[in-house]
mmCIF file of C-alpha atoms in Angstrom:
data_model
loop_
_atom_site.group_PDB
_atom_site.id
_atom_site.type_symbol
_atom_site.label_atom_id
_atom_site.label_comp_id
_atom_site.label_asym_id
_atom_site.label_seq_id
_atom_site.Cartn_x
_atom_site.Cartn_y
_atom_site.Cartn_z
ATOM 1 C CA UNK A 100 -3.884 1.839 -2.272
ATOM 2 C CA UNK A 101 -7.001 -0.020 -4.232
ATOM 3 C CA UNK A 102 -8.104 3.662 -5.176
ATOM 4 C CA UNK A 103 -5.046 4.871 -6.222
ATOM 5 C CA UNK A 104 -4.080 1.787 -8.138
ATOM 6 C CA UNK A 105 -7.220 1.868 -10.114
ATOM 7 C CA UNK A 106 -6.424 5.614 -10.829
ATOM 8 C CA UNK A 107 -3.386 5.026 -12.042
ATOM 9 C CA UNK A 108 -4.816 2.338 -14.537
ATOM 10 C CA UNK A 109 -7.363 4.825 -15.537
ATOM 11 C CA UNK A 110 -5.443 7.437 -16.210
ATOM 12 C CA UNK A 111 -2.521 5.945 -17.797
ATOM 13 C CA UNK A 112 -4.377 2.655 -19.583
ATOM 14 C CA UNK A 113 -1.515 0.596 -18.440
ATOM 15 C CA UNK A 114 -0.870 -2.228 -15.963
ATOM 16 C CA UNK A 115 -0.687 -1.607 -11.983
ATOM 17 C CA UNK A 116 0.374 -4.487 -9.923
ATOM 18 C CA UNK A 117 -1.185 -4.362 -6.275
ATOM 19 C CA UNK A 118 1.244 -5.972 -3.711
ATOM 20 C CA UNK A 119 -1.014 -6.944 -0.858
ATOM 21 C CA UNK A 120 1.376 -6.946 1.729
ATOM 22 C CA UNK A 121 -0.790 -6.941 5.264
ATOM 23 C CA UNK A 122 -0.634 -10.385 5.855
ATOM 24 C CA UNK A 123 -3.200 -10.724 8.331
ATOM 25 C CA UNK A 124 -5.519 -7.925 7.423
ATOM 26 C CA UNK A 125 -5.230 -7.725 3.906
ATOM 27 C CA UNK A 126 -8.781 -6.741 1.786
ATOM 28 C CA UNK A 127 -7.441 -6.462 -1.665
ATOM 29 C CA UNK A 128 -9.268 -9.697 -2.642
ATOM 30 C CA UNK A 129 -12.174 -8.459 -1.098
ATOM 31 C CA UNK A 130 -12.234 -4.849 -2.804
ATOM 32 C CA UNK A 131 -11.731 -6.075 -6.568
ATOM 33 C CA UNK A 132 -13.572 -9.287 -5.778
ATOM 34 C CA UNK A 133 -11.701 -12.043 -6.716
ATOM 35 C CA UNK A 134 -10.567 -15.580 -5.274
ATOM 36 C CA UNK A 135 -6.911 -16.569 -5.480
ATOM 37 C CA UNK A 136 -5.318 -20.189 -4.241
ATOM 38 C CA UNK A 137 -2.196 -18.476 -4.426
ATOM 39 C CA UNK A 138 -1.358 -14.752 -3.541
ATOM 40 C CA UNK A 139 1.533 -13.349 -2.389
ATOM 41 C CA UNK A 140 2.500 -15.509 0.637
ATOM 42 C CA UNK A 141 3.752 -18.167 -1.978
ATOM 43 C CA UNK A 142 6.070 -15.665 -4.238
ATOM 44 C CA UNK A 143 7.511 -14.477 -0.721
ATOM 45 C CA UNK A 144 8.123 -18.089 0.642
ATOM 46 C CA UNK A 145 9.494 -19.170 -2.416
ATOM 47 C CA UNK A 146 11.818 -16.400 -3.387
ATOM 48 C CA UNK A 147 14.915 -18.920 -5.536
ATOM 49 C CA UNK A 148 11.896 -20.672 -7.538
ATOM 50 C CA UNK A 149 10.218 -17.160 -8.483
ATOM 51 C CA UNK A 150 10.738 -16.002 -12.429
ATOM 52 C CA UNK A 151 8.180 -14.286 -14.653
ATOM 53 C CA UNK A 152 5.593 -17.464 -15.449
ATOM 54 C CA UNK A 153 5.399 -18.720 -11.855
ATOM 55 C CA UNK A 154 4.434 -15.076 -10.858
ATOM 56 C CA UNK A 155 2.196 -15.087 -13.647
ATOM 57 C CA UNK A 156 0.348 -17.667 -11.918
ATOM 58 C CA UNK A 157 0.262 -16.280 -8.858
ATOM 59 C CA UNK A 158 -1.549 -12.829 -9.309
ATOM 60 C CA UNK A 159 -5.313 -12.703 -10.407
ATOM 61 C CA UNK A 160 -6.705 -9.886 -12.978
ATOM 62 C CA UNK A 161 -10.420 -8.890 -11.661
ATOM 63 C CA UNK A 162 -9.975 -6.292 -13.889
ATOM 64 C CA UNK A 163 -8.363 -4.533 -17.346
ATOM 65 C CA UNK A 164 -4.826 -3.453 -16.223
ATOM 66 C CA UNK A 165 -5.165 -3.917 -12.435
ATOM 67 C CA UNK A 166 -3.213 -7.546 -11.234
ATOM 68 C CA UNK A 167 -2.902 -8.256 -7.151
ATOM 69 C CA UNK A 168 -0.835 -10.824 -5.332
ATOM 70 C CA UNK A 169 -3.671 -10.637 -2.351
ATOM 71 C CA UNK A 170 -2.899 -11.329 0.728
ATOM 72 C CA UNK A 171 -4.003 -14.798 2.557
ATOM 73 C CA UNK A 172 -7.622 -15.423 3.589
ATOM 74 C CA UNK A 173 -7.004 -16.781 6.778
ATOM 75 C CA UNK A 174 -5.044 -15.495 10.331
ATOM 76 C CA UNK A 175 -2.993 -18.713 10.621
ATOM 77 C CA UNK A 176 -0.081 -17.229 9.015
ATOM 78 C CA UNK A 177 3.374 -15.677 9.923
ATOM 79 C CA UNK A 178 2.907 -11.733 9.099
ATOM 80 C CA UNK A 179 6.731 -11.157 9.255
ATOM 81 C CA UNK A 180 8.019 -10.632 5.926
ATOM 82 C CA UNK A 181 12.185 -11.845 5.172
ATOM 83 C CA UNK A 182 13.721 -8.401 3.436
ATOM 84 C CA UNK A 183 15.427 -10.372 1.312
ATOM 85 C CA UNK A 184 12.460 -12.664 -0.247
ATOM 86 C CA UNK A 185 10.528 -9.434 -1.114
ATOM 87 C CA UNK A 186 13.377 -7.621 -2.710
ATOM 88 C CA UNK A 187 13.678 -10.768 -5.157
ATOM 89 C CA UNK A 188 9.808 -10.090 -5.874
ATOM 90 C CA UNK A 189 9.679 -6.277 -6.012
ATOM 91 C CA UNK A 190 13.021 -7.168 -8.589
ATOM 92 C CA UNK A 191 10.866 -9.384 -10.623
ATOM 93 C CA UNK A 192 7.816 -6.615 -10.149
ATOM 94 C CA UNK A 193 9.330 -3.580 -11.522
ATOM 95 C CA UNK A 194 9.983 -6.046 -14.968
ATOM 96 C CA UNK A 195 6.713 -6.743 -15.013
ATOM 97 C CA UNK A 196 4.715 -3.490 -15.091
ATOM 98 C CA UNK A 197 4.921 0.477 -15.157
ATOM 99 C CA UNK A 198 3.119 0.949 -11.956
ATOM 100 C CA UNK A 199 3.584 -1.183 -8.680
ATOM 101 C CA UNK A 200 1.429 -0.133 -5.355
ATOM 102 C CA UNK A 201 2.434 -1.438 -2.269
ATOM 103 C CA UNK A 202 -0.287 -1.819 0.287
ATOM 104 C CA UNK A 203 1.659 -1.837 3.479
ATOM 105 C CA UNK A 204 -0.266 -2.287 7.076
ATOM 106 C CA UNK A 205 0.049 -0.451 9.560
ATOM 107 C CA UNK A 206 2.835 -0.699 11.715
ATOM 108 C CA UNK A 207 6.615 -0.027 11.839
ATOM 109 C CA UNK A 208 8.699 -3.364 10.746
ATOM 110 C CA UNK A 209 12.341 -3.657 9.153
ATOM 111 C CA UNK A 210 10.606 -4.993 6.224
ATOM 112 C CA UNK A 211 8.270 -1.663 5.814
ATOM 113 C CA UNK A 212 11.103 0.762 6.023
ATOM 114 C CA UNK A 213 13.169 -0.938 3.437
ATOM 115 C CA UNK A 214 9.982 -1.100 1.478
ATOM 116 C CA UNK A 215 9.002 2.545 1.991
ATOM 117 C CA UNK A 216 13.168 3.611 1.110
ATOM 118 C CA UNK A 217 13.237 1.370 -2.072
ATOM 119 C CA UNK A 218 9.721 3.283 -2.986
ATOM 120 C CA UNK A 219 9.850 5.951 -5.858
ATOM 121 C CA UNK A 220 6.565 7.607 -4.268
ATOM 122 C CA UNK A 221 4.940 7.343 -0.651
ATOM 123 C CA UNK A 222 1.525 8.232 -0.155
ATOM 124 C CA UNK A 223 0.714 8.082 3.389
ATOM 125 C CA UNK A 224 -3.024 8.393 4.367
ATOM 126 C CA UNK A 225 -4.157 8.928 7.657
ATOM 127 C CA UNK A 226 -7.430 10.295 9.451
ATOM 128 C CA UNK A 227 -7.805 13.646 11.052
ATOM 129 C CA UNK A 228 -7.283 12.418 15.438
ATOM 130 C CA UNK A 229 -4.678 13.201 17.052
ATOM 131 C CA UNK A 230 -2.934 9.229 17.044
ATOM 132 C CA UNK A 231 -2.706 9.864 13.703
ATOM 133 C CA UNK A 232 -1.481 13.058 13.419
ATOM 134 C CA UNK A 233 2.046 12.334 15.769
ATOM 135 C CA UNK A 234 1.781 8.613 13.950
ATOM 136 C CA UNK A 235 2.065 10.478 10.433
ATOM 137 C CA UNK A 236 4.132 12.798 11.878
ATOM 138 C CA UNK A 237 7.159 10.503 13.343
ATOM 139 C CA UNK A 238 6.243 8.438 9.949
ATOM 140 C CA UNK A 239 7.318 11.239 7.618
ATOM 141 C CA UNK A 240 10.041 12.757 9.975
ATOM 142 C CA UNK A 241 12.078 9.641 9.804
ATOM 143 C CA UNK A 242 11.620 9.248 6.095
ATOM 144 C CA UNK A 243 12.415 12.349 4.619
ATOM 145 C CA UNK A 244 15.550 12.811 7.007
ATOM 146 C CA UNK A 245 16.417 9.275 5.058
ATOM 147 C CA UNK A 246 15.171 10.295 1.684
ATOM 148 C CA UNK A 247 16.128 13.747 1.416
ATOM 149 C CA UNK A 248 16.754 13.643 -2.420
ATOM 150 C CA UNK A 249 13.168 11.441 -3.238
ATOM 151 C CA UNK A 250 10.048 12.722 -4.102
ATOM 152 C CA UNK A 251 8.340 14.958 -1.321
ATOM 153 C CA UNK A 252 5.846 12.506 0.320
ATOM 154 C CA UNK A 253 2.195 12.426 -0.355
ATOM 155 C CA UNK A 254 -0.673 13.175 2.849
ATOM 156 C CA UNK A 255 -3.783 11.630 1.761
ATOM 157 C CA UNK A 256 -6.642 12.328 4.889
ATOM 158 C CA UNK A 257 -9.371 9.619 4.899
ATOM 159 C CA UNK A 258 -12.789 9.645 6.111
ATOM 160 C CA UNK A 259 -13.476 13.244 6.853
ATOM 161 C CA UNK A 260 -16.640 13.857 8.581
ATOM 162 C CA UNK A 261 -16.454 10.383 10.111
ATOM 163 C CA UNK A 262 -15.951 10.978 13.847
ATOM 164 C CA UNK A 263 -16.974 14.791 14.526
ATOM 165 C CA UNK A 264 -16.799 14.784 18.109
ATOM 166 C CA UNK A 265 -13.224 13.378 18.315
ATOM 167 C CA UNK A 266 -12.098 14.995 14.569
ATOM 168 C CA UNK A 267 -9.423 17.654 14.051
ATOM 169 C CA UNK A 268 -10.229 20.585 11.595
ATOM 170 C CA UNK A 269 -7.592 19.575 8.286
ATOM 171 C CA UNK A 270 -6.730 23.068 8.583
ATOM 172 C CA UNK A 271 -5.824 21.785 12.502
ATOM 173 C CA UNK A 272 -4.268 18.904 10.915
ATOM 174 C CA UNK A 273 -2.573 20.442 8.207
ATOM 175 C CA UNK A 274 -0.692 22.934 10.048
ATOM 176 C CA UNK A 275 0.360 20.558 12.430
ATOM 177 C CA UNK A 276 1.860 18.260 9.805
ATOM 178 C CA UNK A 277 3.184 21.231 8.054
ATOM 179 C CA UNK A 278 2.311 20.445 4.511
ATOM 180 C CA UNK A 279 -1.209 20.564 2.832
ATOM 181 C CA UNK A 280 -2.880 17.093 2.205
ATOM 182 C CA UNK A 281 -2.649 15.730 -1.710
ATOM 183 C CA UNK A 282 -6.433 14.494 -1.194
ATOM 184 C CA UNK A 283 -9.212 14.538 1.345
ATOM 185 C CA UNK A 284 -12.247 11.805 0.995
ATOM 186 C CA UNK A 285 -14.822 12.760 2.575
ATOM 187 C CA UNK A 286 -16.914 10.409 4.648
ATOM 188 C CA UNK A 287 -19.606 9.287 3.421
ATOM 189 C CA UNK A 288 -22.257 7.259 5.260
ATOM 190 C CA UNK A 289 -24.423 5.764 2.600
ATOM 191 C CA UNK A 290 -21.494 3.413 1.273
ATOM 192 C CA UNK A 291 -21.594 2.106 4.967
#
């Protein structure tokens, strides 16, 4: 989602927004290293009070076109998002900016699914074993029989190379999920 978004800014020299919606887990502060006392936990808890200048506030700018609403830096939080509270923000969001990312953990809530239907694109990127192959799978099954009109989703395989011994060919993978992957990113064990 970080990649993409500063892509997107790249390419099109306009604003993204970054939603940093995993709660718990979230690194987007950590990737574009910044510090926030506010992020994205206080637009969602305080939905009726949210216009254009409060969410101002809230979201940080580490760099030219790219704003986040990170996640919190701590575990002593409630990860369940209210569907309501962040269709007032994505509202507000789409005003705001040409490009929005949502950076959505993994896992299958209510709140994900009526992100992932409201969503004008899905990438979806997943690693070449075989939990996430039938994860990806069941993922894009459900969505396109719900979204049969929408933009075909997006297959993104990450970390290539990174577990050999356990790895599926993409080929393998590919013909599996039966579509080709958008991108592959290659592992690479220097940056670790």
């Amino acid at each position: 989602a970080h990649n993409v978004s500063w892509s997107l800014a790249e390419l099109y020299d306009d604003d993204v927004i970054i939603l940093d919606l995993d709660l718990a887990f979230g690194t987007s502060s950590m990737t574009f290293n910044t510090e926030t006392q506010q992020g994205i936990m206080d637009a969602l808890e305080t939905p009726d009070r949210l216009d254009e200048v409060l969410l101002e506030r809230y979201m940080t700018e580490p760099i030219e076109h790219i704003k986040l609403l990170t996640a919190p830096d701590t575990l002593d939080i409630d990860p369940r998002i209210d569907i309501q509270s962040l269709e007032t923000l994505l509202e507000l969001v789409r005003r705001t900016a040409p490009f929005i990312v949502l950076d959505i953990p993994y896992g299958w809530s209510d709140w994900a699914q009526h992100a992932l239907m409201q969503a004008d694109e899905i990438v979806l990127t997943s690693t070449l074993d075989l939990v996430s192959l039938r994860d990806t799978k069941n993922i894009i099954d459900i969505l396109e029989s719900k979204r049969a009109n929408d933009a075909p989703i997006r297959l993104v395989i990450n970390n290539q190379g990174a577990y050999l011994k356990t790895e599926l060919s993409d080929k393998d993978f590919e013909t599996a999920m039966g579509r080709s992957a958008t991108l592959i990113i290659e592992h690479n064990p220097a940056l670790f």
